[in-house]
Amino acid sequence: MESRNVTIRPAKVADAALIAKAVAMGIGDVETLENYCGADYESVLTDIAATTGTQYSWQNALVAEVDGQGAGAIVGYDGAKLYNLRKGTLQVVMDRVGKIPAIADETQPGEYYIDTLAVLPEFRGMGIGKALIDAFCSNVFQQGYTCVGLIVDDQNLSAQALYASLGFEQVGLTPFFDHLMFHLQLNRV
């Protein structure tokens, strides 16, 4: 088997389309994506990712590359900044779609939140998701934060197994687009 060079790096504005794909994959449901961002949701998400001060901004992301090709992304931010980041996100949605959707809070102060994690299908099974989470958590803990949180679909057993193997524990349930998700946290000991 051929060895592949996997690199994890901070995102750049040029990674906005890859980040948008990751966000769309993370949300997963086309109807939800269209309700949130309209029929051209990937383009809207790309604009959000290219804009500073939004939830999905390139500034909040790490990108995985395999042999120089974008393979996946992780996006996250301090839960205490959710409202300000959401304002920027919803402003882009309003400018592009003409409406602002209602969204429940998925994080809170006291945790650094993994908003999105996705690996493109052709790169799955290579440990990229784990590498992105490891790099993300390492960066967060080096900045002095002590808790990383995320939500995961109760039907996504492979993601649940990955998070459990990394030490994440369920701390509750969180609504996300009319569906209850498991809320998990990893606390630095």
PDB file of C-alpha atoms in Angstrom:
ATOM      1  CA  MET A   1       0.000   0.000   0.000  1.00  0.00           C
ATOM      2  CA  GLU A   2       1.278   3.438  -0.949  1.00  0.00           C
ATOM      3  CA  SER A   3       2.187   5.814   1.881  1.00  0.00           C
ATOM      4  CA  ARG A   4       0.207   9.065   1.906  1.00  0.00           C
ATOM      5  CA  ASN A   5       1.396  12.365   3.357  1.00  0.00           C
ATOM      6  CA  VAL A   6      -1.308  13.713   5.720  1.00  0.00           C
ATOM      7  CA  THR A   7      -0.921  17.306   6.901  1.00  0.00           C
ATOM      8  CA  ILE A   8      -3.097  19.243   9.367  1.00  0.00           C
ATOM      9  CA  ARG A   9      -2.778  23.030   9.098  1.00  0.00           C
ATOM     10  CA  PRO A  10      -4.645  26.235   9.928  1.00  0.00           C
ATOM     11  CA  ALA A  11      -7.178  27.066   7.236  1.00  0.00           C
ATOM     12  CA  LYS A  12      -6.792  29.945   4.795  1.00  0.00           C
ATOM     13  CA  VAL A  13      -9.531  31.946   3.116  1.00  0.00           C
ATOM     14  CA  ALA A  14      -8.819  29.885  -0.028  1.00  0.00           C
ATOM     15  CA  ASP A  15     -10.110  26.830   1.897  1.00  0.00           C
ATOM     16  CA  ALA A  16     -13.640  28.269   2.154  1.00  0.00           C
ATOM     17  CA  ALA A  17     -15.135  25.806  -0.371  1.00  0.00           C
ATOM     18  CA  LEU A  18     -13.644  22.814   1.483  1.00  0.00           C
ATOM     19  CA  ILE A  19     -14.937  24.171   4.800  1.00  0.00           C
ATOM     20  CA  ALA A  20     -18.383  24.671   3.225  1.00  0.00           C
ATOM     21  CA  LYS A  21     -18.401  21.031   2.064  1.00  0.00           C
ATOM     22  CA  ALA A  22     -17.450  19.939   5.574  1.00  0.00           C
ATOM     23  CA  VAL A  23     -20.253  22.016   7.117  1.00  0.00           C
ATOM     24  CA  ALA A  24     -22.790  20.653   4.613  1.00  0.00           C
ATOM     25  CA  MET A  25     -21.623  17.102   5.332  1.00  0.00           C
ATOM     26  CA  GLY A  26     -21.787  17.773   9.073  1.00  0.00           C
ATOM     27  CA  ILE A  27     -25.376  19.006   8.858  1.00  0.00           C
ATOM     28  CA  GLY A  28     -26.064  16.153   6.477  1.00  0.00           C
ATOM     29  CA  ASP A  29     -29.714  16.767   5.627  1.00  0.00           C
ATOM     30  CA  VAL A  30     -30.369  18.556   2.310  1.00  0.00           C
ATOM     31  CA  GLU A  31     -33.814  19.789   3.416  1.00  0.00           C
ATOM     32  CA  THR A  32     -32.291  21.368   6.536  1.00  0.00           C
ATOM     33  CA  LEU A  33     -29.480  22.915   4.487  1.00  0.00           C
ATOM     34  CA  GLU A  34     -31.980  24.385   2.015  1.00  0.00           C
ATOM     35  CA  ASN A  35     -34.190  25.722   4.830  1.00  0.00           C
ATOM     36  CA  TYR A  36     -31.148  27.354   6.406  1.00  0.00           C
ATOM     37  CA  CYS A  37     -29.243  28.606   3.346  1.00  0.00           C
ATOM     38  CA  GLY A  38     -31.524  28.198   0.329  1.00  0.00           C
ATOM     39  CA  ALA A  39     -31.149  25.935  -2.707  1.00  0.00           C
ATOM     40  CA  ASP A  40     -27.623  27.218  -3.365  1.00  0.00           C
ATOM     41  CA  TYR A  41     -26.560  26.250   0.174  1.00  0.00           C
ATOM     42  CA  GLU A  42     -22.998  25.239  -0.695  1.00  0.00           C
ATOM     43  CA  SER A  43     -22.315  28.662  -2.219  1.00  0.00           C
ATOM     44  CA  VAL A  44     -23.849  30.401   0.811  1.00  0.00           C
ATOM     45  CA  LEU A  45     -21.784  28.247   3.170  1.00  0.00           C
ATOM     46  CA  THR A  46     -18.677  29.087   1.128  1.00  0.00           C
ATOM     47  CA  ASP A  47     -19.427  32.797   1.605  1.00  0.00           C
ATOM     48  CA  ILE A  48     -19.866  32.230   5.339  1.00  0.00           C
ATOM     49  CA  ALA A  49     -16.557  30.326   5.516  1.00  0.00           C
ATOM     50  CA  ALA A  50     -14.775  33.093   3.586  1.00  0.00           C
ATOM     51  CA  THR A  51     -16.118  35.798   5.934  1.00  0.00           C
ATOM     52  CA  THR A  52     -14.355  36.738   9.149  1.00  0.00           C
ATOM     53  CA  GLY A  53     -16.416  36.780  12.338  1.00  0.00           C
ATOM     54  CA  THR A  54     -18.750  33.897  11.433  1.00  0.00           C
ATOM     55  CA  GLN A  55     -19.244  30.477  12.990  1.00  0.00           C
ATOM     56  CA  TYR A  56     -17.735  28.674   9.990  1.00  0.00           C
ATOM     57  CA  SER A  57     -15.039  31.236   9.208  1.00  0.00           C
ATOM     58  CA  TRP A  58     -11.740  29.949   7.886  1.00  0.00           C
ATOM     59  CA  GLN A  59     -10.242  31.666  10.952  1.00  0.00           C
ATOM     60  CA  ASN A  60     -11.895  29.021  13.158  1.00  0.00           C
ATOM     61  CA  ALA A  61     -10.812  26.008  11.089  1.00  0.00           C
ATOM     62  CA  LEU A  62      -8.078  23.472  10.605  1.00  0.00           C
ATOM     63  CA  VAL A  63      -7.756  21.664   7.277  1.00  0.00           C
ATOM     64  CA  ALA A  64      -6.456  18.184   6.533  1.00  0.00           C
ATOM     65  CA  GLU A  65      -4.584  17.588   3.303  1.00  0.00           C
ATOM     66  CA  VAL A  66      -3.520  14.292   1.792  1.00  0.00           C
ATOM     67  CA  ASP A  67      -0.621  14.683  -0.604  1.00  0.00           C
ATOM     68  CA  GLY A  68      -1.519  18.379  -0.885  1.00  0.00           C
ATOM     69  CA  GLN A  69      -5.211  17.788  -1.664  1.00  0.00           C
ATOM     70  CA  GLY A  70      -7.964  19.024   0.716  1.00  0.00           C
ATOM     71  CA  ALA A  71      -9.369  16.010   2.544  1.00  0.00           C
ATOM     72  CA  GLY A  72     -11.391  17.403   5.453  1.00  0.00           C
ATOM     73  CA  ALA A  73     -11.862  20.167   7.985  1.00  0.00           C
ATOM     74  CA  ILE A  74     -12.706  20.856  11.600  1.00  0.00           C
ATOM     75  CA  VAL A  75     -14.302  24.137  12.681  1.00  0.00           C
ATOM     76  CA  GLY A  76     -14.678  25.332  16.248  1.00  0.00           C
ATOM     77  CA  TYR A  77     -14.774  28.314  18.574  1.00  0.00           C
ATOM     78  CA  ASP A  78     -15.171  29.420  22.172  1.00  0.00           C
ATOM     79  CA  GLY A  79     -18.799  28.726  23.142  1.00  0.00           C
ATOM     80  CA  ALA A  80     -18.921  32.136  24.857  1.00  0.00           C
ATOM     81  CA  LYS A  81     -18.557  33.731  21.402  1.00  0.00           C
ATOM     82  CA  LEU A  82     -21.518  31.897  19.836  1.00  0.00           C
ATOM     83  CA  TYR A  83     -23.840  34.911  19.731  1.00  0.00           C
ATOM     84  CA  ASN A  84     -21.343  37.242  18.061  1.00  0.00           C
ATOM     85  CA  LEU A  85     -20.258  34.586  15.560  1.00  0.00           C
ATOM     86  CA  ARG A  86     -23.875  33.681  14.840  1.00  0.00           C
ATOM     87  CA  LYS A  87     -24.651  37.369  14.097  1.00  0.00           C
ATOM     88  CA  GLY A  88     -22.003  37.318  11.368  1.00  0.00           C
ATOM     89  CA  THR A  89     -23.242  33.991  10.037  1.00  0.00           C
ATOM     90  CA  LEU A  90     -26.878  35.082   9.942  1.00  0.00           C
ATOM     91  CA  GLN A  91     -25.936  38.385   8.279  1.00  0.00           C
ATOM     92  CA  VAL A  92     -24.408  36.452   5.364  1.00  0.00           C
ATOM     93  CA  VAL A  93     -27.502  34.218   5.211  1.00  0.00           C
ATOM     94  CA  MET A  94     -29.777  37.287   5.241  1.00  0.00           C
ATOM     95  CA  ASP A  95     -27.742  38.990   2.518  1.00  0.00           C
ATOM     96  CA  ARG A  96     -27.775  35.883   0.322  1.00  0.00           C
ATOM     97  CA  VAL A  97     -31.151  34.268   1.097  1.00  0.00           C
ATOM     98  CA  GLY A  98     -33.266  37.143   2.443  1.00  0.00           C
ATOM     99  CA  LYS A  99     -34.360  35.440   5.649  1.00  0.00           C
ATOM    100  CA  ILE A 100     -32.901  34.535   9.010  1.00  0.00           C
ATOM    101  CA  PRO A 101     -33.643  31.020  10.270  1.00  0.00           C
ATOM    102  CA  ALA A 102     -34.250  30.223  13.926  1.00  0.00           C
ATOM    103  CA  ILE A 103     -31.482  28.086  15.405  1.00  0.00           C
ATOM    104  CA  ALA A 104     -31.190  26.686  18.926  1.00  0.00           C
ATOM    105  CA  ASP A 105     -27.958  27.207  20.840  1.00  0.00           C
ATOM    106  CA  GLU A 106     -25.679  24.209  20.415  1.00  0.00           C
ATOM    107  CA  THR A 107     -22.927  25.326  22.799  1.00  0.00           C
ATOM    108  CA  GLN A 108     -22.447  27.575  25.801  1.00  0.00           C
ATOM    109  CA  PRO A 109     -19.767  29.447  27.697  1.00  0.00           C
ATOM    110  CA  GLY A 110     -17.309  27.143  29.404  1.00  0.00           C
ATOM    111  CA  GLU A 111     -16.575  24.911  26.430  1.00  0.00           C
ATOM    112  CA  TYR A 112     -14.607  25.282  23.244  1.00  0.00           C
ATOM    113  CA  TYR A 113     -17.037  23.913  20.688  1.00  0.00           C
ATOM    114  CA  ILE A 114     -16.322  21.681  17.700  1.00  0.00           C
ATOM    115  CA  ASP A 115     -19.014  22.954  15.353  1.00  0.00           C
ATOM    116  CA  THR A 116     -18.073  20.842  12.343  1.00  0.00           C
ATOM    117  CA  LEU A 117     -15.887  17.866  11.576  1.00  0.00           C
ATOM    118  CA  ALA A 118     -15.986  16.133   8.212  1.00  0.00           C
ATOM    119  CA  VAL A 119     -13.685  14.088   6.022  1.00  0.00           C
ATOM    120  CA  LEU A 120     -14.411  13.807   2.308  1.00  0.00           C
ATOM    121  CA  PRO A 121     -15.602  10.278   1.413  1.00  0.00           C
ATOM    122  CA  GLU A 122     -12.554   9.388  -0.674  1.00  0.00           C
ATOM    123  CA  PHE A 123     -10.271  10.046   2.318  1.00  0.00           C
ATOM    124  CA  ARG A 124     -12.192   8.196   5.020  1.00  0.00           C
ATOM    125  CA  GLY A 125     -10.608   5.307   6.861  1.00  0.00           C
ATOM    126  CA  MET A 126      -7.179   6.965   6.940  1.00  0.00           C
ATOM    127  CA  GLY A 127      -7.366   8.352  10.487  1.00  0.00           C
ATOM    128  CA  ILE A 128      -7.921  11.911   9.277  1.00  0.00           C
ATOM    129  CA  GLY A 129     -10.915  12.595  11.530  1.00  0.00           C
ATOM    130  CA  LYS A 130      -8.908  11.519  14.580  1.00  0.00           C
ATOM    131  CA  ALA A 131      -5.907  13.586  13.443  1.00  0.00           C
ATOM    132  CA  LEU A 132      -8.113  16.683  13.031  1.00  0.00           C
ATOM    133  CA  ILE A 133      -9.657  16.221  16.488  1.00  0.00           C
ATOM    134  CA  ASP A 134      -6.254  15.611  18.091  1.00  0.00           C
ATOM    135  CA  ALA A 135      -4.773  18.749  16.491  1.00  0.00           C
ATOM    136  CA  PHE A 136      -7.832  20.824  17.363  1.00  0.00           C
ATOM    137  CA  CYS A 137      -7.924  19.716  21.016  1.00  0.00           C
ATOM    138  CA  SER A 138      -4.173  20.172  21.367  1.00  0.00           C
ATOM    139  CA  ASN A 139      -4.475  23.762  20.099  1.00  0.00           C
ATOM    140  CA  VAL A 140      -7.437  24.474  22.382  1.00  0.00           C
ATOM    141  CA  PHE A 141      -5.752  23.086  25.490  1.00  0.00           C
ATOM    142  CA  GLN A 142      -2.518  24.954  24.695  1.00  0.00           C
ATOM    143  CA  GLN A 143      -4.567  28.175  24.708  1.00  0.00           C
ATOM    144  CA  GLY A 144      -5.644  27.418  28.286  1.00  0.00           C
ATOM    145  CA  TYR A 145      -9.167  26.099  27.688  1.00  0.00           C
ATOM    146  CA  THR A 146     -10.080  23.006  29.693  1.00  0.00           C
ATOM    147  CA  CYS A 147     -13.237  21.683  27.995  1.00  0.00           C
ATOM    148  CA  VAL A 148     -13.985  20.776  24.363  1.00  0.00           C
ATOM    149  CA  GLY A 149     -17.598  20.055  23.448  1.00  0.00           C
ATOM    150  CA  LEU A 150     -19.524  18.840  20.426  1.00  0.00           C
ATOM    151  CA  ILE A 151     -22.849  17.365  19.432  1.00  0.00           C
ATOM    152  CA  VAL A 152     -23.312  14.126  17.527  1.00  0.00           C
ATOM    153  CA  ASP A 153     -26.347  12.501  15.967  1.00  0.00           C
ATOM    154  CA  ASP A 154     -27.688   9.571  17.958  1.00  0.00           C
ATOM    155  CA  GLN A 155     -27.734   7.587  14.691  1.00  0.00           C
ATOM    156  CA  ASN A 156     -24.060   8.239  13.828  1.00  0.00           C
ATOM    157  CA  LEU A 157     -22.544   5.242  15.590  1.00  0.00           C
ATOM    158  CA  SER A 158     -19.123   5.499  13.922  1.00  0.00           C
ATOM    159  CA  ALA A 159     -18.708   9.120  15.052  1.00  0.00           C
ATOM    160  CA  GLN A 160     -19.877   8.209  18.556  1.00  0.00           C
ATOM    161  CA  ALA A 161     -17.282   5.406  18.695  1.00  0.00           C
ATOM    162  CA  LEU A 162     -14.530   7.759  17.491  1.00  0.00           C
ATOM    163  CA  TYR A 163     -15.367  10.391  20.105  1.00  0.00           C
ATOM    164  CA  ALA A 164     -15.611   7.779  22.889  1.00  0.00           C
ATOM    165  CA  SER A 165     -12.192   6.374  21.901  1.00  0.00           C
ATOM    166  CA  LEU A 166     -10.767   9.896  22.325  1.00  0.00           C
ATOM    167  CA  GLY A 167     -12.257  10.303  25.808  1.00  0.00           C
ATOM    168  CA  PHE A 168     -15.391  12.348  25.053  1.00  0.00           C
ATOM    169  CA  GLU A 169     -18.299  11.654  27.417  1.00  0.00           C
ATOM    170  CA  GLN A 170     -22.002  12.376  27.022  1.00  0.00           C
ATOM    171  CA  VAL A 171     -23.141  15.270  29.221  1.00  0.00           C
ATOM    172  CA  GLY A 172     -26.652  15.798  27.882  1.00  0.00           C
ATOM    173  CA  LEU A 173     -28.904  16.241  24.879  1.00  0.00           C
ATOM    174  CA  THR A 174     -28.959  19.311  22.638  1.00  0.00           C
ATOM    175  CA  PRO A 175     -31.608  20.212  20.028  1.00  0.00           C
ATOM    176  CA  PHE A 176     -30.242  20.825  16.537  1.00  0.00           C
ATOM    177  CA  PHE A 177     -32.647  21.608  13.691  1.00  0.00           C
ATOM    178  CA  ASP A 178     -35.581  19.772  15.342  1.00  0.00           C
ATOM    179  CA  HIS A 179     -33.496  16.721  16.265  1.00  0.00           C
ATOM    180  CA  LEU A 180     -31.999  15.862  19.646  1.00  0.00           C
ATOM    181  CA  MET A 181     -28.252  15.244  19.505  1.00  0.00           C
ATOM    182  CA  PHE A 182     -25.905  13.796  22.106  1.00  0.00           C
ATOM    183  CA  HIS A 183     -23.815  16.571  23.682  1.00  0.00           C
ATOM    184  CA  LEU A 184     -20.316  15.278  24.419  1.00  0.00           C
ATOM    185  CA  GLN A 185     -17.377  16.879  26.203  1.00  0.00           C
ATOM    186  CA  LEU A 186     -13.686  16.176  26.675  1.00  0.00           C
ATOM    187  CA  ASN A 187     -12.222  17.734  29.803  1.00  0.00           C
ATOM    188  CA  ARG A 188      -8.517  18.268  30.260  1.00  0.00           C
ATOM    189  CA  VAL A 189      -7.477  16.629  33.476  1.00  0.00           C
TER     190      VAL A 189
END
